[in-house]
Coordinates of C-alpha atoms and ligand atoms in Angstrom, one line a residue:
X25 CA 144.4 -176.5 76.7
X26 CA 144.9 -177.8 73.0
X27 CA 148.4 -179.6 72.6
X28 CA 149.8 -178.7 68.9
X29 CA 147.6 -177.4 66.4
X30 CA 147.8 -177.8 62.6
X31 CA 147.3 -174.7 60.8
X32 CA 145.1 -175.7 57.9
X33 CA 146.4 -172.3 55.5
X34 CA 149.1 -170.6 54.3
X35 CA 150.3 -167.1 54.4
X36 CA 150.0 -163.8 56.6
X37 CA 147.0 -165.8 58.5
X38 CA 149.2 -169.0 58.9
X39 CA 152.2 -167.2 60.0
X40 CA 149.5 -164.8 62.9
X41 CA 148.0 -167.6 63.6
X42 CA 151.8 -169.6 64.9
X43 CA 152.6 -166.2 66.4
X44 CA 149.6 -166.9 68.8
X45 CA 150.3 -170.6 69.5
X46 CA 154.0 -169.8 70.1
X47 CA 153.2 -167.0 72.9
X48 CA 151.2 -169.5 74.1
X49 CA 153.7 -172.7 74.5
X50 CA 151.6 -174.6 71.9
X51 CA 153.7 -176.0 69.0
X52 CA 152.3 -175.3 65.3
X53 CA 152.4 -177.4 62.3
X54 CA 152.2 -176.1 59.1
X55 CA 150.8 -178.1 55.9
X56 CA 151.9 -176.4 52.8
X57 CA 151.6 -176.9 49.1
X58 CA 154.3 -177.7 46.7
X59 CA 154.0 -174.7 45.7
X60 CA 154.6 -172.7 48.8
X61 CA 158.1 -174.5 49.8
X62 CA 160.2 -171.5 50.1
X63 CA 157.3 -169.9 51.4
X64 CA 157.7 -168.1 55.5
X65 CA 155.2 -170.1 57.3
X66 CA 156.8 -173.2 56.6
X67 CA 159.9 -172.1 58.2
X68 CA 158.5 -170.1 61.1
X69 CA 156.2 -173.7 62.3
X70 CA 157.4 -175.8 64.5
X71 CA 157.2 -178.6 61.8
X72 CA 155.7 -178.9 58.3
X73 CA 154.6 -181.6 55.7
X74 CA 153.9 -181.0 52.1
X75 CA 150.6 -181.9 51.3
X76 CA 150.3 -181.8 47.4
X77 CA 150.7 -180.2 44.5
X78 CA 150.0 -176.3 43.8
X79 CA 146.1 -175.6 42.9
X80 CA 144.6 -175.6 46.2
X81 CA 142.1 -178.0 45.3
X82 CA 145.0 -180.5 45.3
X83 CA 146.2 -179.2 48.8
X84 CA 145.2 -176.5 51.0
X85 CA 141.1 -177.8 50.6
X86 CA 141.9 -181.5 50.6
X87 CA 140.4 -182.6 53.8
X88 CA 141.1 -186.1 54.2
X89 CA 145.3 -184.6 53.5
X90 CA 144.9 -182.3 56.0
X91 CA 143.4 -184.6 58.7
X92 CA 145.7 -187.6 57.6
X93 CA 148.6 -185.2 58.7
X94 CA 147.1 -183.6 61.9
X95 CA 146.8 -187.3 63.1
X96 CA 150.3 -188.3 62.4
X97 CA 151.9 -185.2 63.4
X98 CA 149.7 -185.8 66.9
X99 CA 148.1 -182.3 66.4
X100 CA 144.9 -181.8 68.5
X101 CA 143.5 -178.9 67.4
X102 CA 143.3 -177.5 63.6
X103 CA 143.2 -173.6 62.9
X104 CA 141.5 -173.3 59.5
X105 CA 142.3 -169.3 59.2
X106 CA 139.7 -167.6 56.7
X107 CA 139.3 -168.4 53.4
X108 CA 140.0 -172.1 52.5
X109 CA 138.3 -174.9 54.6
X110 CA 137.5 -171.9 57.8
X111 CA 133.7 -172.4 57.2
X112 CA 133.6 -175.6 55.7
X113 CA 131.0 -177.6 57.4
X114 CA 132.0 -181.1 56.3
X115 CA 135.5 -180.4 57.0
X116 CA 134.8 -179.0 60.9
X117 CA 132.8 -182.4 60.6
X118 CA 135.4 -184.5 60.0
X119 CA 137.3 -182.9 62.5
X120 CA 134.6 -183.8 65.0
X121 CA 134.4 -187.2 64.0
X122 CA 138.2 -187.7 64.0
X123 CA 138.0 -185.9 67.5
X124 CA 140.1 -183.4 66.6
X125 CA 139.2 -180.1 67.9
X126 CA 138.0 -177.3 65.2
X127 CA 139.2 -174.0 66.0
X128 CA 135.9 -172.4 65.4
X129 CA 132.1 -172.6 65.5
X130 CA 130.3 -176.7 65.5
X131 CA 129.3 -178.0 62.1
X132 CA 126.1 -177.1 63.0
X133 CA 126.9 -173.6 63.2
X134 CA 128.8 -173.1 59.9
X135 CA 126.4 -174.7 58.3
X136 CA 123.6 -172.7 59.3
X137 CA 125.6 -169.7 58.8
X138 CA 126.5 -171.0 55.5
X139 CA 123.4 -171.1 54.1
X140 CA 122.9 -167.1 53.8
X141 CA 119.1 -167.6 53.7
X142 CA 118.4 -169.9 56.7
X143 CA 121.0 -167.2 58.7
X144 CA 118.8 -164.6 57.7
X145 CA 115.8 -166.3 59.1
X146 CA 117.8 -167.3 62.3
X147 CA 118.5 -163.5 62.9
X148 CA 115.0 -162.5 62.4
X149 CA 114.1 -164.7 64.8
X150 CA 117.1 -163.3 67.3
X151 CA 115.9 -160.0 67.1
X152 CA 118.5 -158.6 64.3
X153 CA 117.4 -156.1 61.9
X154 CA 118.0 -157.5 58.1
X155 CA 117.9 -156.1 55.0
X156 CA 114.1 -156.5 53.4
X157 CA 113.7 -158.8 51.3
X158 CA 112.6 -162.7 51.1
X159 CA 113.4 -165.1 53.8
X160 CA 113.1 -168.6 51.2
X161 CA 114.7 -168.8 48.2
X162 CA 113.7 -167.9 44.9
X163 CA 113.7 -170.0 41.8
X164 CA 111.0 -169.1 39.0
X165 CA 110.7 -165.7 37.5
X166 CA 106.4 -165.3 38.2
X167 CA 107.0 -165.6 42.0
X168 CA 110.5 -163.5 41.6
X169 CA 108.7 -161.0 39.7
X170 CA 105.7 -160.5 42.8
X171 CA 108.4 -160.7 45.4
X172 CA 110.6 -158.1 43.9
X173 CA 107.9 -155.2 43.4
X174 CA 106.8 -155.6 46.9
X175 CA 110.3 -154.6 47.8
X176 CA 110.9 -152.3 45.2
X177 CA 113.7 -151.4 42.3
X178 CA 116.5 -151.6 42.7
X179 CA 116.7 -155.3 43.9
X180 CA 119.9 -157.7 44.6
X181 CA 119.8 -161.7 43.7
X182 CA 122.7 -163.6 45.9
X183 CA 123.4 -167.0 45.9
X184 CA 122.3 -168.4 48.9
X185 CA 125.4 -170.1 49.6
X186 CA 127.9 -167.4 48.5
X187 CA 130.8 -165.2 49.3
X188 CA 133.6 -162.9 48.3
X189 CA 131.0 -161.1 46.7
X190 CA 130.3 -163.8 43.5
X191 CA 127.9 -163.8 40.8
X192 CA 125.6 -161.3 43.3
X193 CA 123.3 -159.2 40.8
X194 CA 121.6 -155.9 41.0
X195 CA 118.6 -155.8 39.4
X196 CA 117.1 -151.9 38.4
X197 CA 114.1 -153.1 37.2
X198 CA 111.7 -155.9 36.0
X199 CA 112.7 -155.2 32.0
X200 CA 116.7 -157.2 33.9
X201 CA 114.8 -159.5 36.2
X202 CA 115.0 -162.6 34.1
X203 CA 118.1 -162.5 32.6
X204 CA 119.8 -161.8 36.6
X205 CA 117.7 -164.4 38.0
X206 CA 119.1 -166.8 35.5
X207 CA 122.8 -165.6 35.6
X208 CA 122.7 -165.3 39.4
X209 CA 121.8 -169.1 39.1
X210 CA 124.1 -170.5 37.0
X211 CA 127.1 -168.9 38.6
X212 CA 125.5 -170.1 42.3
X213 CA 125.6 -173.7 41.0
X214 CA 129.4 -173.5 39.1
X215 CA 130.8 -172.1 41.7
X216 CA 129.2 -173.1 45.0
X217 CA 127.3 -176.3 44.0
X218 CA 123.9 -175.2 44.8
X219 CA 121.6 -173.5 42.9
X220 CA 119.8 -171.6 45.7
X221 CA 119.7 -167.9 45.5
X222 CA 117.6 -164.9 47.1
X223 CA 116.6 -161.5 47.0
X224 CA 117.2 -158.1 48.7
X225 CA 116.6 -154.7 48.6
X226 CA 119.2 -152.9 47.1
X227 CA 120.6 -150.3 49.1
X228 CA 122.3 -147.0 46.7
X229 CA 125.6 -146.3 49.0
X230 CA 125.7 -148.4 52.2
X231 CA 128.4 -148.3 54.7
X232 CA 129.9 -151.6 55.6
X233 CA 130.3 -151.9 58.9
X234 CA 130.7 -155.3 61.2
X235 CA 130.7 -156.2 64.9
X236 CA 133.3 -158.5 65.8
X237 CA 132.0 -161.4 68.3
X238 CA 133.3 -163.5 70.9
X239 CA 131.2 -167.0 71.9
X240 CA 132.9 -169.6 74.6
X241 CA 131.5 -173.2 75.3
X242 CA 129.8 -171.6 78.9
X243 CA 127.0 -169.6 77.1
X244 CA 129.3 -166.8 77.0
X245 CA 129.3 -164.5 74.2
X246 CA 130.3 -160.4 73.8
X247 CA 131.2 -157.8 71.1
X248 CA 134.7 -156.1 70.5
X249 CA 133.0 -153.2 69.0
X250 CA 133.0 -152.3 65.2
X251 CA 135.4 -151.7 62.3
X252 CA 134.0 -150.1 59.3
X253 CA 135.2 -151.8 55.2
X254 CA 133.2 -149.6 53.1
X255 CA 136.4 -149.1 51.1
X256 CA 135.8 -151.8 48.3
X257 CA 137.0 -152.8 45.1
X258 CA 134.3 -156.0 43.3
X259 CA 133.0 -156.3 47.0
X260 CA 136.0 -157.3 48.3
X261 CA 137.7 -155.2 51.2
X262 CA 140.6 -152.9 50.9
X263 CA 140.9 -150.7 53.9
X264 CA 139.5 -151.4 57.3
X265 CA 139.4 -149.0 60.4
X266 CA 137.8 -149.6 63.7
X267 CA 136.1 -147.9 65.0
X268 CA 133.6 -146.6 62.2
X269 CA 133.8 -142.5 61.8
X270 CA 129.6 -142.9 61.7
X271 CA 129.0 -144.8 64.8
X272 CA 128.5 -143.0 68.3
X273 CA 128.9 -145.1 71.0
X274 CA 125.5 -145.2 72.2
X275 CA 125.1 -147.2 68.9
X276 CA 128.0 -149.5 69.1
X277 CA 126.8 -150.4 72.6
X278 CA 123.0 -151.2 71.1
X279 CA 124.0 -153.1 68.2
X280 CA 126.9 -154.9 70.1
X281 CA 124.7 -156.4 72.5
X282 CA 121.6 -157.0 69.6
X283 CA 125.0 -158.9 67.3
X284 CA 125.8 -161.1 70.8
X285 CA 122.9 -161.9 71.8
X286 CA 122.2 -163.4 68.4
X287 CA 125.6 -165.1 69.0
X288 CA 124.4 -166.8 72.4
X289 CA 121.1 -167.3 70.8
X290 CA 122.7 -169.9 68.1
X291 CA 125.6 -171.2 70.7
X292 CA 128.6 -169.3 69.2
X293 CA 131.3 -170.9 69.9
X294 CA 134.1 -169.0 68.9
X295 CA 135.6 -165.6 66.8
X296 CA 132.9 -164.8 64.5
X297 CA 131.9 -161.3 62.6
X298 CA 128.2 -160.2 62.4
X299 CA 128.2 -158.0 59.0
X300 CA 125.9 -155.1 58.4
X301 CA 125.0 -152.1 55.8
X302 CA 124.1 -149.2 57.2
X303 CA 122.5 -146.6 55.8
X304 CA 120.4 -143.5 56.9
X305 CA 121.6 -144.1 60.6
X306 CA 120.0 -147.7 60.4
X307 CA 121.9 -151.2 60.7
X308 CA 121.0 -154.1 58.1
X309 CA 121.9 -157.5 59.2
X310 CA 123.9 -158.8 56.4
X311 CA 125.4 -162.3 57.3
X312 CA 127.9 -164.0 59.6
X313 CA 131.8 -164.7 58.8
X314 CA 132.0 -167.8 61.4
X315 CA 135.8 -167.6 61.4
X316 CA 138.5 -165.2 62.4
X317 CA 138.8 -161.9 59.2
X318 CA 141.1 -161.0 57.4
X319 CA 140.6 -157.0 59.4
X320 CA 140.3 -158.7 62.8
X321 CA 144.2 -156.7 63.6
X322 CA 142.2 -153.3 64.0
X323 CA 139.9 -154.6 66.2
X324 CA 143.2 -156.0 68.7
X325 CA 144.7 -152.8 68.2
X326 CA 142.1 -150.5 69.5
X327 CA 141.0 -153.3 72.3
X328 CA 143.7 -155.0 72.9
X329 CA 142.4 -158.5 73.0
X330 CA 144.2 -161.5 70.6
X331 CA 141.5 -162.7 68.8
X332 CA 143.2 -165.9 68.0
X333 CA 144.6 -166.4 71.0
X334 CA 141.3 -165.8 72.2
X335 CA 139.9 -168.7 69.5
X336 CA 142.5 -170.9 71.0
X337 CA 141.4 -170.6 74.3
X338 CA 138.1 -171.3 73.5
X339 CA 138.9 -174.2 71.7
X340 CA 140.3 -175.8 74.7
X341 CA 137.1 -175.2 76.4
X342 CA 138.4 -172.2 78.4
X343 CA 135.7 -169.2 79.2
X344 CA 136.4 -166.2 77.7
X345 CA 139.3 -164.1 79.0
X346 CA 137.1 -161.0 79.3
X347 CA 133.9 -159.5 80.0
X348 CA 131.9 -157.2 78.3
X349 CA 132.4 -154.3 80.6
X350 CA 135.9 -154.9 80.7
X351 CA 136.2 -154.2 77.1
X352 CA 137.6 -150.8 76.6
X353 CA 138.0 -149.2 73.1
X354 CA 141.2 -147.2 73.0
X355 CA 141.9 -144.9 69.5
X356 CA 141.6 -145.3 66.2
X357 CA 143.3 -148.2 64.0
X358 CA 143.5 -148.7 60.4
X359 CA 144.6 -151.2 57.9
X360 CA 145.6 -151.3 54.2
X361 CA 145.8 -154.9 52.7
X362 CA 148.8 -154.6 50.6
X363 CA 148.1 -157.3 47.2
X364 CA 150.6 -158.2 44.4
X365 CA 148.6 -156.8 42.0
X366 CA 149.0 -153.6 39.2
X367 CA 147.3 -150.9 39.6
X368 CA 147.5 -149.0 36.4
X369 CA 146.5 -152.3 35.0
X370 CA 142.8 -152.8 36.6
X371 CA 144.5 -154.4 39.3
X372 CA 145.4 -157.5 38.0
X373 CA 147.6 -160.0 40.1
X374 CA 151.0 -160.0 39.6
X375 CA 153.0 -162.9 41.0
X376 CA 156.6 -162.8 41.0
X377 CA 160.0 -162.7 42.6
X378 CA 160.6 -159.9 45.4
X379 CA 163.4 -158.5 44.5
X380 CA 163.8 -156.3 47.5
X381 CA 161.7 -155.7 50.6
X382 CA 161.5 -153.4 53.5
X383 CA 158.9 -152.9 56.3
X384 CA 157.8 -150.0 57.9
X385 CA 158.2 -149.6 62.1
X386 CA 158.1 -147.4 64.3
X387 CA 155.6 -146.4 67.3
X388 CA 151.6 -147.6 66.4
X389 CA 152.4 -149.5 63.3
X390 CA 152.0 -153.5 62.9
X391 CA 152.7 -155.3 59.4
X392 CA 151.6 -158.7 59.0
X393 CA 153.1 -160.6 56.3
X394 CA 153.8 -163.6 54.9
X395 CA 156.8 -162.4 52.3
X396 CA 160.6 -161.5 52.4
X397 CA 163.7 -160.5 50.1
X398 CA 164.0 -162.9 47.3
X399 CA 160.8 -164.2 48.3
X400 CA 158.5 -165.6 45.0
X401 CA 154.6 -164.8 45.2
X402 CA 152.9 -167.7 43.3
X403 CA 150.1 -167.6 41.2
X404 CA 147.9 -169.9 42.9
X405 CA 146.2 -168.1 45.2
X406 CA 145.0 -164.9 46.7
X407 CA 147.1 -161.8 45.8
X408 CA 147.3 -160.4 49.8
X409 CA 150.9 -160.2 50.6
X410 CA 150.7 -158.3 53.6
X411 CA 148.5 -155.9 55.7
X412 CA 149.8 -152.6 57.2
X413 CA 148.2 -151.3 60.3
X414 CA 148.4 -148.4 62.3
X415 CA 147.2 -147.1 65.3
X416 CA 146.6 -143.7 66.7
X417 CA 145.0 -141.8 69.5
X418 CA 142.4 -140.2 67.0
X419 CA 141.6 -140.9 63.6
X420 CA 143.8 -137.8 62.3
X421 CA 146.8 -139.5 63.7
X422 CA 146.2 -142.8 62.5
X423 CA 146.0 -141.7 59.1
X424 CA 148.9 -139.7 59.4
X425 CA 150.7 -142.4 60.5
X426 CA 149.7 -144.5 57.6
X427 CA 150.5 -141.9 55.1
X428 CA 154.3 -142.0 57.0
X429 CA 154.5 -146.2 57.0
X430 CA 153.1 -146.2 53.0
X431 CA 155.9 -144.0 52.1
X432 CA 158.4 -146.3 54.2
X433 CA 157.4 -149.5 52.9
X434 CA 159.4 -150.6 50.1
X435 CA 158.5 -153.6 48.3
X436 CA 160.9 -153.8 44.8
X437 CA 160.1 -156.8 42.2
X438 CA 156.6 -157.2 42.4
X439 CA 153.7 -153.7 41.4
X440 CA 151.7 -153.8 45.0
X441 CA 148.5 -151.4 45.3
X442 CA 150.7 -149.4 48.0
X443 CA 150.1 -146.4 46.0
X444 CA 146.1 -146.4 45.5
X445 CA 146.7 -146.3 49.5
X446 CA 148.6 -143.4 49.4
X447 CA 145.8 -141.9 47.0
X448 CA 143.2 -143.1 49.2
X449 CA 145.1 -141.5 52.6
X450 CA 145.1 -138.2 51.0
X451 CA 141.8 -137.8 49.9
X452 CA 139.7 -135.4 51.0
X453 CA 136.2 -137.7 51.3
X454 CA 138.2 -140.5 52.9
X455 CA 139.9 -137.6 55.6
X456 CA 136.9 -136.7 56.2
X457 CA 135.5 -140.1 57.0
X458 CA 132.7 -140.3 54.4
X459 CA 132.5 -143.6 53.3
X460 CA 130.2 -146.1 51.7
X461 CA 130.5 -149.2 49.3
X462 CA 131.0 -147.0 46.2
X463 CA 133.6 -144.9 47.6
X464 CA 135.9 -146.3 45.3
X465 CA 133.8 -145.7 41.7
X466 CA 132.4 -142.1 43.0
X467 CA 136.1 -140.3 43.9
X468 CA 137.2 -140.8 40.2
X469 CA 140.0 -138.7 40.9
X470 CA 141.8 -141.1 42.6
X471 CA 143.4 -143.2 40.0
X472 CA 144.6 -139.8 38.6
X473 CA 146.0 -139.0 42.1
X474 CA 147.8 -142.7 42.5
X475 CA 148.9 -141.8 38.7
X476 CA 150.6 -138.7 40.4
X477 CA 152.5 -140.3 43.3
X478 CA 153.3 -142.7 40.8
X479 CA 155.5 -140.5 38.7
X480 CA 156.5 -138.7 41.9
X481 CA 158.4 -141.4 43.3
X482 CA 159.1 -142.8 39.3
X483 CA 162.6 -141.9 39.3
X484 CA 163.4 -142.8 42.8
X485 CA 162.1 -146.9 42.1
X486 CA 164.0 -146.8 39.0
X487 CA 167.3 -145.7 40.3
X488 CA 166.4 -148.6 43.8
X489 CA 165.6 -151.1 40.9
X490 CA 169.1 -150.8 39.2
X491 CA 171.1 -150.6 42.2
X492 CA 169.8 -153.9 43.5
X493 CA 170.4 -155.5 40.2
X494 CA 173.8 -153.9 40.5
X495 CA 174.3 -155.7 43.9
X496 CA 175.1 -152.3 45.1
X497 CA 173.0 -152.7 48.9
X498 CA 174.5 -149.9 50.1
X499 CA 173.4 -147.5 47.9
X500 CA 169.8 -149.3 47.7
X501 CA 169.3 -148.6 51.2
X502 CA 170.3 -144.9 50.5
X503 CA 167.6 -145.2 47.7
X504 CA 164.7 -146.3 49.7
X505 CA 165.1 -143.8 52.6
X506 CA 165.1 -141.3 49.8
X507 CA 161.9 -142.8 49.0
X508 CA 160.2 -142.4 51.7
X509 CA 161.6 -138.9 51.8
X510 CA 159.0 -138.8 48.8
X511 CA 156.1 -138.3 50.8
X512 CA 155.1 -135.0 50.8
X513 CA 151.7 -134.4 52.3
X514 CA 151.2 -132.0 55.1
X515 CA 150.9 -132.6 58.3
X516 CA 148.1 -131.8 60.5
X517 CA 144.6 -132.4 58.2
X518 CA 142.1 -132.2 60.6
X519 CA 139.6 -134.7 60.1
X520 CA 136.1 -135.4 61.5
X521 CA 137.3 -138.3 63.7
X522 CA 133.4 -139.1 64.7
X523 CA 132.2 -141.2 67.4
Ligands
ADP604 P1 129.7 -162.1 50.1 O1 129.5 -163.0 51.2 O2 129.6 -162.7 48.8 O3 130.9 -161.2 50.3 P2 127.9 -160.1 51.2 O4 126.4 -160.3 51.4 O5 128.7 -160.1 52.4 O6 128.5 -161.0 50.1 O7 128.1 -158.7 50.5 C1 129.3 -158.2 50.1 C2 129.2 -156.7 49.7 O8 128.2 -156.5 48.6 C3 128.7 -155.8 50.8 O9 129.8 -155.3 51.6 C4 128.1 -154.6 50.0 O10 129.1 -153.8 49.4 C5 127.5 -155.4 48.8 N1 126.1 -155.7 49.1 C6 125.6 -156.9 49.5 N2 124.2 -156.8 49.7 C7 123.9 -155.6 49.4 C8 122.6 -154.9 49.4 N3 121.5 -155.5 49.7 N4 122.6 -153.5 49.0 C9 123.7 -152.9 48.7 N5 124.9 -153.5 48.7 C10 125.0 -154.8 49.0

């Protein structure tokens, strides 16, 4: 087993991923930016060192920083999260070289995984459907042009060596080709230093739906099942939930075992999510996330499996602590990612001091956060404060249960996007399970429906803000149980729970 690990990120991941090493006996360090002082995970680890000044450039992504300190600190292992260095090929390099372990997938892995084009051709070649379109690169408009008929309008251009959904184009038809081609290409090389980009077939309303995977250094590699993000804002993921309300389980059974054989095919080592779109009750191979997600929690809810203790274990060269057929899928979890951010403002960060905070409990509900009373949220990074998750037996009662801990959770000081999750848990399309990555721009009621709840519980905030200015706790605490009392949606909406 690893010795100490250095976890190489900040934040709700940082402070799951100590959780792990501390259930496990393994002491964490924490690096942190100057920025992020006051900040949980630096007091939760078992040590931390300051590694440099705020823009994470400076800090969280300096490699050499980070390494320097794992070595003096006598850290063995590094847990690089997601986001940040997690699929950084040179940096699980250096690790190698510095014989440090890398909690995740060999260098040869990410970077094959990295490059979105060669991973397309490597899961051809493992027998994974993939979306149609080219498996090279594209670069000049004549050969763009031929390409693009032959898989017909709509098209998408993606930089080859993208993510978080940047500078991707959709293309309706030749008359924009150019023009995206170009645009797609500039952005590829600002913001990830190459220039490569490629083509797909645009699909109208896809469902987003992944397979997390499990690899270990024996050859050993299996599937946790699915958990379904079609709920997305600028292609990032909002809400998460596991399993998906459109998969049966004769198909989560096919296209687990097609997503881990792929993974033994490449020699997975490691948490690692195969990504799909599906559409018209067929699965399109999207790309591999080679580190642990930011939604792996509803996946451990409904399987109960730690995925990072699982990582960990791995890491140390241990086999997998389960077998496929021991993997048993047990209700229905969700998960809300709660950002600092405005939502009557196009959802525009909105760092800031926390002036009072309060979590929801109770049975089937997990928050993982990295914030607290009094806490500031900088302006550095990513606005995710927290994620709320809830399971249930069926889908119905998860989402019941969310609609209860939304109302509960109390967070004063900074605007959060907790009530376009109320919206969202008491919409008819979303009760009902029907999903896809549009959701969001098709219910156009719903930022009329957040508006709602927003006056609803208008007066309540106000009265909570004042009394905390006033010092006056008790009566604050009076305020946010009255809050909650706010929620007033029936119980009982039957939904179409699915597969
Ligand atoms: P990134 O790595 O930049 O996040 P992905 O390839 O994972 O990019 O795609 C992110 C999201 O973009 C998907 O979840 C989906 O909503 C949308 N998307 C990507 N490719 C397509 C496609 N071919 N057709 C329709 N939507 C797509």
């Amino acid at each position: 087993m690893v010795n100490k690990i250095l976890i190489a990120n900040r934040g709700e991941i940082a402070i799951r991923v100590m959780r792990a090493c501390r259930e496990m006996g393994i002491p964490s360090v924490a690096v942190y930016s100057e920025a992020d002082k006051e900040a949980l995970f630096v007091n939760y680890a078992d040590e931390a060192h300051c590694i440099g000044p705020p823009p994470a450039t400076a800090s969280y992504l300096n490699i050499q920083k980070v390494i320097e300190v794992a070595k003096e600190s006598g850290a063995d292992a590094i847990h690089p999260g997601y986001g940040f260095l997690s699929e950084n090929p040179k940096f699980a390099r250096a690790c190698e070289e510095e014989e440090i372990k890398f909690i995740g997938p060999s260098s040869r892995v990410l970077k094959l995984m990295g490059d979105k084009v060669a991973a397309r051709r490597e899961m051809v070649r493992a027998g994974v459907p993939v979306v149609p379109g080219t498996d090279e690169c594209v670069a000049e408009f004549e050969k763009t042009k031929d390409i693009a008929k032959e898989i017909g309008y709509p098209v998408i251009i993606k930089p080859s060596g993208g993510g978080g959904g940047i500078g991707m184009t959709i293309v309706a038809n030749e008359g924009e080709l150019a023009k995206a081609l170009e645009s797609t290409q500039a952005i590829a090389t600002t913001t990830f230093g190459l220039c490569d980009v490629y083509i797909e077939k645009y699909l109208s309303n896809p469902r987003h739906i992944e397979f997390q995977l499990l690899g270990d250094s024996k050859g050993n590699a299996i599937h946790l099942g699915e958990r379904e993000c079609s709920i997305q804002r600028r292609h990032q993921k909002l809400i998460e939930e596991s399993p998906s309300p459109a998969v049966t389980p004769a198909m989560r059974i096919k296209m687990g075992e097609i997503a881990a054989n792929a993974a033994r095919y490449v020699g997975y080592e490691g948490a690692g999510t195969m990504e799909f779109l599906f559409s018209d009750g067929k699965f399109y191979f999207l790309e591999v996330n080679a580190r642990v997600q930011v939604e792996h929690p509803v996946t451990e809810m409904v399987t109960g499996v730690d995925i990072v203790i699982e990582q960990i274990r791995i890491a140390s060269g241990l086999p997998l602590s389960i077998k496929q057929e021991e993997v048993r899928w047990n209700g229905w979890a969700i998960e809300c990612r709660i950002n600092a951010e405005d939502p009557l403002n196009d959802f525009v960060p909105t760092p800031g001091k926390i002036k009072s905070y309060h979590s929801p409990g109770g049975i089937g509900i997990r928050v993982d956060s990295g914030v607290y009373t009094h806490y500031t949220v900088p302006p550095f990074y990513d606005s995710l404060i927290s994620k709320l998750i809830v399971w249930g037996r069926d889908r119905n009662e998860a989402i019941m249960r969310m609609r209860r801990a939304l109302y509960e959770y109390i967070i004063v000081g900074v605007k959060t996007n907790i009530p376009f999750h109320k919206a969202v848990m008491e919409n008819p399309r979303f009760v009902k399970g029907e999903l896809g990555t549009h959701y969001i721009e098709r219910e156009t009621t719903l930022i009329n429906d957040m508006r709602r709840i927003m006056e609803r519980e208008k007066s309540l905030e106000e009265r909570l803000s004042h009394l905390l200015e006033g010092k006056k706790r008790i009566a604050a605490i009076a305020a946010v149980t009255a809050l909650a009392r706010t929620y007033g949606v029936p119980y009982g909406q039957s939904t179409n729970g699915g597969g």
